């Protein structure tokens, strides 16, 4: 039996795993920090660290069908070039596919991590059985992926499905990307924490006051414990999510919305305002008729399982 | 040789044409008003008028492969039900596919007219050779269609690709659909004319003052003749088009934008502000690298040719 090697290039950690077709339990799995420790006298660059990690799980007695890689940034899946990696300085227009193919001598596939997480949820997770699925992962930023008619949406250059960067407030708050008014600037963990800090600085009472810096996780916990400012913060984020998702329903008419990422753990305090805003904004009730809202099945493994899904999809096992 | 019958159900006119595969010149074509004249003592309902029109072009000596129909409203292409027809009272949840198949005994396909116009532009017109294309038609409303990876985007129920109803100004002006702040409420012909009327009512000078009601065509002509208020009206519409299209590029990363409809005849006075707004808003310049902006190839024939494209696509001629 042949193995599929899946790789997730995270901003902090690299992970690699070997899978057998149809089995989500990896044969072998390994991880290491993306960057060498700063005290290392001979720091290995990230690409060499990646090569070593993949080699460390390479099967001794089975062939490898494909290496598929989830990359943290925009990827052109047609050329195999990673345009820019979040948190890895120097990885700009990096021909990752070509370099890995040359080194390992097997086919290599490359995808954006959120796009692949969507594919993984569709093929193995919460979105199984749907044909039109929208996936969002809400953490520091907002990543997304879309399945249209059973295919992963990538666009002409692999830059499609950037739902975190659609505008919800024209000329509004500054987004992590530097532009203004994007969903990510209103509903990401970063945005939620920043809004609470700002309101506290403006004198609003909160159980979080005085404890700067505030995390989205702390806001979520405080909200669950009844802190009114934290509840208002999740309400605000949920409302903007609903506004963006109304546009997304008008554009894709999906039958499933799958939502993951740390911030989605806040539950109804986030999702009820989202649902309400969505219902108010959708211009035809049929959009909601068959729509299901589902929590993502995979947490930190989303990128790795998504990469496996890509490999298995493009190189299905022989019947 | 077999014929493809294409039908366009317009708010004012019904049109039907018989085509041979690969030839955009119809063998026979006919049209009639959608509604019987009000002086008609025995007015025929629209469905009977449609049946008669199709029968009038039915080939005497050639078989018919398929009848494909462009419908003015949301259509579920899987069930063949027209949910609601613009301007045809009583056509709500109309099982048009089933009724036509029963009457004519050949396969019938149904699509939304703007979605099919997009398919026609992609298969036969301005978008030939692209794989990712976004089509907008700007007239009284804003219709749209999207080609993703060479397939027409329809979504789970046929309600996808409603770009005219994405929000550009939260809680902004009222749209033709009754909801607020949609692109159609800012950049359609109706919206352009309404804004000029409002500004004139507020005392702004214009060569159009005093000539109420004002049409988008009149605004376009006045703008071309140098009327500053009319120029400002097209600038405003173009700016909002650019804002919406930035979201659309982030979502679809298309390689072609095809724009048709009467309002698009205004040319650079509309498109230059649009281009400028688009460039300012797109958060990664790669989105614009391969993007071409093209005028639609088909005018009033867009729906009919789109219906033909659907038939030819689903029932390709035997090789």
XYZ file of C-alpha atoms in Angstrom:
638
model
C 0.000 0.000 0.000
C 1.126 3.468 -0.831
C 1.191 6.457 1.523
C 0.000 10.042 1.154
C 2.256 12.518 2.885
C 0.489 15.627 4.150
C 2.313 18.713 5.373
C 1.012 21.737 7.241
C 3.278 24.764 7.280
C 2.116 26.783 10.258
C 3.431 30.124 11.349
C 4.819 28.544 14.529
C 5.018 24.807 13.718
C 5.640 22.520 10.774
C 3.751 19.234 10.783
C 3.980 16.220 8.515
C 2.064 12.953 8.504
C 1.850 9.844 6.366
C -1.642 8.515 5.676
C -3.109 5.458 4.044
C -6.030 6.110 1.688
C -9.341 6.352 3.510
C -7.868 6.449 7.006
C -7.637 9.681 8.984
C -5.315 8.128 11.574
C -1.808 8.821 10.360
C 0.712 6.011 10.022
C 3.383 8.382 11.330
C 3.239 12.019 12.347
C 5.877 14.537 13.408
C 6.180 18.224 14.154
C 8.796 20.837 14.918
C 8.914 24.602 15.287
C 8.947 26.446 11.957
C 11.946 28.534 12.976
C 15.093 27.243 14.683
C 15.356 28.276 18.354
C 16.998 31.680 18.627
C 19.752 30.227 20.845
C 20.722 27.777 18.075
C 24.306 28.646 16.990
C 23.721 27.169 13.471
C 20.059 27.887 12.806
C 18.625 25.776 9.979
C 16.452 27.774 7.567
C 12.739 26.789 7.451
C 13.007 24.980 4.106
C 15.737 22.666 5.404
C 13.721 22.072 8.565
C 10.763 21.120 6.381
C 12.858 18.678 4.302
C 14.174 17.019 7.460
C 10.691 16.749 8.947
C 9.272 15.076 5.846
C 12.286 12.732 5.676
C 11.721 11.788 9.327
C 8.297 10.281 8.547
C 9.171 8.890 5.104
C 7.997 5.249 4.982
C 10.797 2.685 4.908
C 8.807 -0.031 3.173
C 5.956 1.672 1.303
C 5.955 3.959 -1.717
C 4.705 7.569 -1.508
C 1.944 8.637 -3.911
C 2.148 12.384 -3.393
C 3.258 15.052 -0.938
C 0.552 17.668 -0.449
C 1.255 20.870 1.411
C -1.017 23.342 3.228
C 0.717 26.709 3.103
C 0.022 29.779 5.260
C -0.629 32.372 2.580
C -1.712 32.842 -1.013
C -0.625 29.979 -3.231
C -0.839 29.590 -6.971
C -1.827 25.921 -7.262
C -1.134 25.929 -10.999
C 2.501 27.015 -10.733
C 3.136 25.599 -7.249
C 4.451 28.934 -6.032
C 3.774 30.188 -2.500
C 3.398 33.934 -3.011
C 3.943 35.002 0.552
C 4.044 32.972 3.750
C 2.610 34.481 6.901
C 5.289 34.564 9.623
C 8.124 33.107 7.517
C 10.354 36.012 6.472
C 11.916 35.543 3.058
C 9.318 33.141 1.686
C 8.098 35.364 -1.118
C 7.322 33.829 -4.522
C 8.793 30.610 -3.193
C 8.643 27.724 -5.782
C 7.850 25.212 -3.060
C 6.323 22.563 -5.334
C 9.322 22.514 -7.651
C 11.847 22.445 -4.796
C 10.097 19.597 -2.958
C 9.580 17.570 -6.153
C 13.265 17.932 -6.981
C 14.276 16.792 -3.512
C 11.865 13.902 -2.988
C 11.178 12.740 -6.548
C 7.402 12.358 -6.090
C 4.528 14.623 -7.168
C 3.891 17.606 -4.885
C 0.652 19.584 -4.560
C 0.280 22.946 -2.882
C -2.761 24.739 -1.477
C -3.689 27.593 0.812
C -4.247 26.236 4.316
C -7.782 27.606 4.760
C -8.826 26.447 1.284
C -7.498 22.981 2.105
C -9.153 22.963 5.518
C -12.416 23.560 3.638
C -11.639 20.656 1.330
C -10.859 18.445 4.348
C -14.145 19.370 6.053
C -15.971 18.655 2.817
C -14.292 15.327 2.066
C -13.913 13.918 5.587
C -15.595 16.231 8.109
C -18.636 18.394 8.775
C -19.420 19.086 5.112
C -19.585 15.501 3.839
C -22.415 14.962 1.377
C -22.926 18.618 0.493
C -22.115 20.025 -2.953
C -22.003 23.727 -2.029
C -20.175 24.516 1.190
C -18.647 27.638 2.695
C -16.015 27.223 5.411
C -14.734 29.924 7.750
C -12.089 29.638 10.415
C -12.148 32.460 12.927
C -9.012 32.879 15.006
C -6.439 35.707 14.915
C -7.539 36.223 11.321
C -10.432 34.857 9.288
C -9.554 32.172 6.766
C -11.993 30.638 4.366
C -12.575 28.155 1.628
C -15.494 27.396 -0.661
C -16.694 24.226 -2.332
C -18.683 24.953 -5.499
C -20.389 21.970 -7.113
C -18.014 19.615 -5.361
C -14.858 21.496 -6.388
C -12.557 23.656 -4.296
C -12.764 27.287 -5.453
C -9.286 28.615 -6.214
C -9.789 31.140 -9.019
C -7.468 32.104 -11.839
C -4.330 32.333 -9.652
C -5.355 30.656 -6.423
C -6.449 33.922 -4.792
C -10.178 33.213 -4.534
C -12.300 32.585 -1.427
C -10.853 35.406 0.683
C -14.063 35.987 2.610
C -12.178 37.547 5.538
C -11.283 40.407 3.210
C -14.675 41.398 1.932
C -15.804 44.819 3.082
C -18.430 45.081 5.803
C -17.895 48.754 6.724
C -16.701 50.944 3.840
C -13.563 52.841 4.954
C -13.949 51.244 8.402
C -11.378 49.841 10.806
C -7.931 48.743 9.657
C -7.602 45.033 8.841
C -4.536 42.833 9.471
C -3.909 43.164 5.702
C -3.621 46.954 5.952
C -6.838 47.769 4.077
C -9.961 49.091 5.754
C -13.359 47.757 6.712
C -12.860 44.050 6.040
C -14.754 41.344 7.937
C -11.481 40.292 9.571
C -11.179 43.792 11.092
C -14.549 43.298 12.843
C -14.991 39.627 13.641
C -11.554 38.018 14.063
C -10.136 37.263 17.491
C -7.753 40.185 17.072
C -10.648 42.521 16.286
C -12.758 41.300 19.219
C -9.918 41.739 21.718
C -9.009 45.156 20.301
C -12.588 46.414 20.570
C -12.830 45.332 24.227
C -9.518 47.027 25.023
C -10.709 50.201 23.346
C -14.034 50.210 25.175
C -12.263 49.650 28.504
C -9.888 52.516 27.654
C -13.022 54.596 27.039
C -14.148 53.816 30.590
C -16.612 50.984 30.000
C -16.809 48.638 32.984
C -15.721 45.036 32.430
C -14.373 42.136 34.447
C -11.405 42.291 32.047
C -10.489 45.884 32.952
C -6.896 46.327 34.142
C -5.689 43.023 32.710
C -4.159 44.220 29.451
C -3.345 42.744 26.945
C -6.702 41.051 26.408
C -7.091 37.922 24.263
C -10.157 36.769 22.335
C -10.148 33.666 24.531
C -10.355 35.870 27.657
C -13.254 37.809 26.102
C -15.035 34.556 25.317
C -14.555 33.262 28.872
C -15.651 36.571 30.404
C -18.733 36.601 28.167
C -19.674 33.089 29.256
C -19.272 34.274 32.867
C -21.709 37.137 32.177
C -19.468 40.169 31.592
C -21.721 42.602 29.654
C -18.902 44.248 27.679
C -17.564 40.868 26.538
C -21.076 39.765 25.578
C -21.445 42.971 23.567
C -18.101 42.283 21.862
C -19.235 38.847 20.655
C -22.601 40.284 19.628
C -20.850 42.909 17.546
C -18.577 40.352 15.886
C -21.544 38.036 15.246
C -23.537 40.851 13.696
C -20.780 41.650 11.205
C -20.352 37.941 10.462
C -24.064 37.840 9.626
C -23.758 40.849 7.334
C -20.867 39.289 5.418
C -22.565 35.897 5.279
C -25.713 37.416 3.770
C -23.544 38.555 0.854
C -21.932 35.123 0.759
C -25.322 33.395 0.579
C -26.399 35.719 -2.245
C -23.190 34.840 -4.077
C -22.844 31.083 -3.455
C -26.246 29.835 -2.241
C -24.513 27.098 -0.227
C -26.285 24.273 1.585
C -23.750 24.208 4.441
C -21.792 26.782 6.399
C -18.982 25.172 8.375
C -17.335 27.326 11.024
C -14.151 26.542 12.912
C -11.283 28.288 14.671
C -10.815 29.250 18.299
C -13.293 32.139 18.274
C -16.086 29.815 17.095
C -15.830 28.079 20.492
C -17.744 31.055 21.941
C -20.922 29.323 20.791
C -24.382 30.938 20.909
C -23.097 34.281 22.223
C -21.454 34.678 18.811
C -23.759 32.597 16.616
C -27.154 33.881 17.747
C -26.416 37.509 16.775
C -24.916 36.151 13.545
C -28.040 34.158 12.755
C -30.262 37.147 13.539
C -28.249 39.513 11.306
C -28.207 36.899 8.552
C -31.961 36.428 8.687
C -32.538 40.181 8.572
C -30.280 40.652 5.562
C -30.969 37.702 3.294
C -33.236 39.035 0.542
C -35.027 35.762 -0.211
C -35.944 33.271 2.523
C -35.161 30.338 0.203
C -31.460 30.952 0.888
C -32.031 29.747 4.438
C -34.362 26.853 3.580
C -31.763 24.157 3.158
C -28.849 25.841 4.870
C -27.225 24.105 7.807
C -24.727 25.792 10.106
C -22.179 23.291 11.373
C -19.172 23.421 13.679
C -15.964 22.295 11.961
C -14.995 18.694 12.677
C -11.254 19.326 12.740
C -9.424 21.751 14.997
C -5.650 22.124 14.820
C -5.524 19.217 12.372
C -7.623 21.044 9.762
C -4.660 22.006 7.579
C -3.006 18.582 7.741
C -6.224 16.716 7.000
C -6.999 19.229 4.258
C -3.622 18.558 2.650
C -4.321 14.813 2.845
C -7.737 15.446 1.264
C -6.084 17.284 -1.637
C -3.625 14.454 -2.248
C -6.314 11.769 -2.036
C -8.616 13.803 -4.292
C -6.032 14.363 -7.031
C -4.422 10.929 -6.763
C -7.267 8.594 -5.807
C -6.098 5.115 -4.845
C -6.330 2.544 -7.641
C -9.603 0.620 -7.336
C -29.512 17.801 -38.325
C -31.242 18.511 -35.085
C -32.230 21.930 -33.753
C -31.795 23.570 -30.370
C -34.726 25.747 -29.409
C -33.841 28.678 -27.183
C -36.433 30.812 -25.418
C -36.058 34.120 -23.616
C -38.920 35.110 -21.339
C -38.602 38.851 -20.984
C -40.746 41.083 -18.851
C -42.133 42.740 -21.995
C -41.401 40.221 -24.785
C -41.159 36.508 -25.317
C -38.612 35.338 -27.881
C -37.909 31.938 -29.336
C -35.351 30.788 -31.873
C -34.204 27.518 -33.417
C -30.452 27.047 -33.767
C -28.154 24.514 -35.379
C -25.186 23.459 -33.229
C -22.246 25.841 -33.515
C -24.140 28.543 -35.420
C -25.301 31.727 -33.703
C -27.538 32.669 -36.655
C -30.949 31.227 -35.869
C -32.744 29.047 -38.421
C -36.011 30.711 -37.399
C -36.758 33.343 -34.789
C -40.006 34.880 -33.510
C -41.178 37.211 -30.765
C -44.374 38.531 -29.261
C -45.358 40.623 -26.241
C -45.364 38.649 -22.990
C -48.864 39.868 -22.110
C -51.831 40.036 -24.469
C -52.759 43.603 -25.500
C -55.123 45.100 -22.947
C -57.761 45.676 -25.684
C -57.811 41.926 -26.480
C -61.325 40.648 -25.637
C -60.010 37.078 -25.037
C -56.550 37.636 -23.610
C -54.339 34.559 -23.765
C -52.370 33.949 -20.554
C -48.553 34.181 -20.867
C -47.998 30.401 -20.742
C -50.281 29.811 -23.724
C -48.616 32.655 -25.577
C -45.268 30.987 -24.898
C -46.521 27.602 -26.188
C -47.824 29.218 -29.373
C -44.592 31.106 -29.935
C -42.463 27.956 -29.610
C -44.846 26.051 -31.880
C -44.558 28.826 -34.483
C -40.835 28.182 -34.949
C -40.940 24.394 -34.503
C -38.992 22.828 -37.396
C -41.139 20.937 -39.907
C -38.403 18.595 -41.060
C -35.785 18.424 -38.307
C -35.878 16.936 -34.821
C -35.494 19.115 -31.707
C -32.747 18.172 -29.239
C -33.799 20.352 -26.327
C -35.766 23.478 -25.443
C -33.768 25.737 -23.127
C -35.367 28.691 -21.427
C -33.945 31.900 -19.953
C -36.328 33.022 -17.230
C -36.607 36.474 -15.635
C -36.169 35.574 -11.983
C -34.792 32.983 -9.619
C -34.935 29.487 -11.058
C -34.178 26.150 -9.460
C -32.396 24.376 -12.319
C -32.614 21.022 -10.514
C -36.392 21.000 -10.164
C -37.134 23.158 -13.209
C -39.279 25.509 -11.150
C -39.336 29.240 -11.797
C -39.712 30.695 -8.302
C -40.923 34.120 -9.278
C -40.980 35.856 -12.645
C -40.320 39.569 -12.789
C -43.269 41.343 -14.434
C -45.443 38.243 -14.946
C -48.094 38.252 -12.225
C -49.076 34.775 -11.080
C -45.859 33.053 -12.101
C -44.808 31.971 -8.628
C -43.291 28.507 -8.103
C -44.184 27.789 -11.710
C -43.110 24.243 -12.819
C -42.138 25.521 -16.257
C -39.810 22.654 -17.166
C -42.417 20.008 -16.394
C -45.200 21.864 -18.232
C -43.126 22.438 -21.360
C -41.802 18.874 -21.409
C -45.326 17.545 -21.134
C -46.489 19.748 -23.995
C -43.596 19.326 -26.452
C -42.235 15.889 -25.527
C -38.556 16.915 -25.621
C -36.115 17.705 -22.793
C -36.441 21.199 -21.331
C -33.761 23.122 -19.402
C -34.343 26.236 -17.349
C -31.979 28.940 -16.150
C -31.971 32.438 -14.771
C -31.571 34.918 -17.634
C -28.500 36.707 -16.250
C -26.801 33.418 -15.340
C -27.448 32.172 -18.879
C -26.270 35.434 -20.420
C -22.999 34.832 -18.549
C -22.840 31.301 -19.946
C -23.504 32.651 -23.464
C -20.736 35.251 -23.146
C -18.399 32.555 -21.875
C -19.212 29.978 -24.551
C -19.717 32.211 -27.576
C -18.911 35.822 -26.665
C -16.510 38.074 -24.798
C -15.448 35.461 -22.242
C -14.357 32.702 -24.630
C -11.197 30.959 -23.480
C -11.371 32.052 -19.847
C -12.039 29.623 -17.014
C -13.062 32.136 -14.336
C -15.398 34.868 -15.538
C -17.741 37.314 -13.831
C -20.535 38.876 -15.892
C -22.636 41.877 -14.942
C -25.484 43.421 -16.874
C -26.361 46.911 -15.731
C -29.751 48.194 -16.823
C -32.841 48.911 -14.683
C -31.425 46.334 -12.271
C -28.074 44.582 -12.065
C -28.030 40.970 -13.175
C -25.034 38.720 -12.954
C -23.586 35.328 -13.593
C -20.322 33.651 -12.720
C -18.255 30.978 -14.423
C -16.097 29.057 -11.936
C -13.599 26.621 -13.447
C -15.615 26.480 -16.644
C -18.950 25.832 -14.921
C -21.909 28.152 -14.421
C -22.337 28.939 -10.718
C -25.896 28.168 -9.632
C -25.597 27.068 -5.989
C -27.711 24.627 -4.026
C -31.074 25.951 -5.317
C -30.129 28.112 -8.256
C -29.980 31.286 -6.186
C -26.244 31.983 -6.466
C -24.442 34.778 -8.328
C -26.716 37.623 -7.169
C -23.975 40.230 -7.241
C -26.503 43.045 -7.646
C -27.703 42.243 -4.134
C -24.460 42.356 -2.219
C -24.256 45.206 0.254
C -22.104 48.215 -0.593
C -23.546 50.639 2.001
C -24.818 48.970 5.196
C -28.389 50.152 5.858
C -28.110 52.395 2.801
C -30.602 53.228 0.044
C -33.555 50.988 -0.726
C -32.972 48.454 -3.504
C -35.541 47.266 -6.078
C -35.759 44.088 -3.961
C -36.898 46.043 -0.898
C -33.715 45.529 1.147
C -31.177 48.257 1.809
C -27.722 49.182 0.610
C -27.310 46.726 -2.268
C -25.123 47.461 -5.297
C -28.283 47.647 -7.439
C -29.508 50.536 -5.257
C -26.360 52.523 -6.157
C -25.246 51.559 -9.639
C -28.267 50.401 -11.643
C -29.921 52.641 -14.203
C -32.811 53.173 -11.804
C -30.414 54.245 -9.058
C -28.464 56.600 -11.320
C -31.625 58.334 -12.572
C -33.068 58.558 -9.060
C -29.910 60.160 -7.681
C -29.892 62.806 -10.430
C -33.576 63.575 -9.801
C -32.878 63.919 -6.095
C -29.900 66.210 -6.599
C -31.912 68.392 -8.996
C -34.717 68.521 -6.423
C -32.064 69.677 -3.933
C -31.238 72.557 -6.259
C -28.168 71.265 -8.081
C -27.844 72.712 -11.581
C -28.077 70.296 -14.484
C -29.006 70.324 -18.141
C -31.603 67.714 -17.174
C -33.400 70.011 -14.689
C -37.101 70.437 -15.383
C -37.380 67.346 -17.599
C -38.722 64.837 -15.115
C -38.864 61.811 -15.210
C -35.184 61.286 -15.955
C -33.846 58.063 -17.474
C -30.392 56.550 -17.083
C -30.010 56.929 -20.844
C -30.682 60.670 -20.535
C -28.106 60.917 -17.733
C -25.563 59.091 -19.874
C -26.211 61.385 -22.849
C -26.066 64.514 -20.679
C -22.801 63.295 -19.124
C -21.265 62.758 -22.553
C -22.371 66.306 -23.448
C -20.542 67.617 -20.356
C -23.289 68.064 -17.742
C -21.388 68.070 -14.417
C -24.233 66.555 -12.359
C -24.648 63.685 -14.816
C -20.884 63.101 -14.841
C -20.963 63.004 -11.032
C -23.838 60.498 -11.168
C -21.855 58.083 -13.340
C -18.766 58.626 -11.182
C -20.763 57.712 -8.096
C -22.212 54.588 -9.709
C -18.755 53.591 -10.981
C -17.242 54.052 -7.549
C -19.771 51.691 -5.950
C -19.287 49.203 -8.781
C -15.569 49.256 -7.979
C -16.239 48.657 -4.298
C -18.450 45.658 -5.006
C -16.058 44.299 -7.610
C -13.149 44.405 -5.155
C -15.136 41.982 -2.973
C -15.928 39.926 -6.061
C -12.252 39.684 -7.024
C -11.365 38.619 -3.478
C -14.046 35.953 -3.689
C -13.647 34.621 -7.240
C -10.216 35.779 -8.498
C -11.580 35.813 -12.063
C -9.488 36.404 -15.174
C -12.281 38.265 -17.002
C -14.976 40.747 -16.044
C -17.601 41.048 -18.781
C -19.976 43.972 -18.494
C -23.134 44.512 -20.509
C -26.507 46.229 -20.259
C -27.622 49.673 -21.350
C -25.857 51.559 -18.577
C -22.489 50.057 -19.616
C -22.804 52.066 -22.863
C -21.794 55.136 -20.823
C -18.180 54.042 -21.301
C -15.181 55.631 -19.576
C -17.326 58.077 -17.550
C -18.569 55.000 -15.672
C -15.605 52.636 -16.038
C -12.745 54.949 -15.118
C -14.129 55.696 -11.620
C -14.880 51.976 -11.320
C -11.317 51.022 -12.228
C -9.914 53.579 -9.809
C -12.080 52.375 -6.900
C -11.221 48.777 -7.736
C -7.490 49.477 -7.734
C -7.728 51.296 -4.412
C -9.636 48.462 -2.750
C -8.065 45.261 -4.030
C -5.807 44.057 -1.206
C -3.275 42.234 -3.383
C -2.201 43.588 -6.789
C -2.025 40.039 -8.220
C -5.835 40.107 -8.496
C -5.455 42.697 -11.249
C -2.466 41.105 -12.995
C -4.356 38.897 -15.406
C -7.760 40.525 -15.195
C -9.314 41.842 -18.378
C -12.386 44.063 -18.413
C -14.470 43.403 -21.511
C -17.696 44.765 -22.947
C -20.343 42.079 -23.425
C -20.602 40.761 -26.992
C -24.370 40.329 -26.940
C -26.940 43.013 -26.234
C -30.654 42.212 -26.319
C -29.816 38.718 -27.567
C -27.874 37.805 -24.424
C -30.689 35.763 -22.853
C -31.562 33.907 -26.065
C -27.936 33.081 -26.868
C -27.404 32.114 -23.244
C -30.324 29.695 -23.415
C -28.856 28.230 -26.622
C -25.487 27.914 -24.835
C -27.131 25.963 -22.007
C -28.825 23.566 -24.417
C -25.658 23.048 -26.460
C -23.599 22.584 -23.308
C -25.864 19.957 -21.767
C -26.716 18.212 -25.028
C -23.582 18.537 -27.136
C -24.097 17.440 -30.740
C -22.963 13.882 -31.476
C -19.420 13.949 -32.859
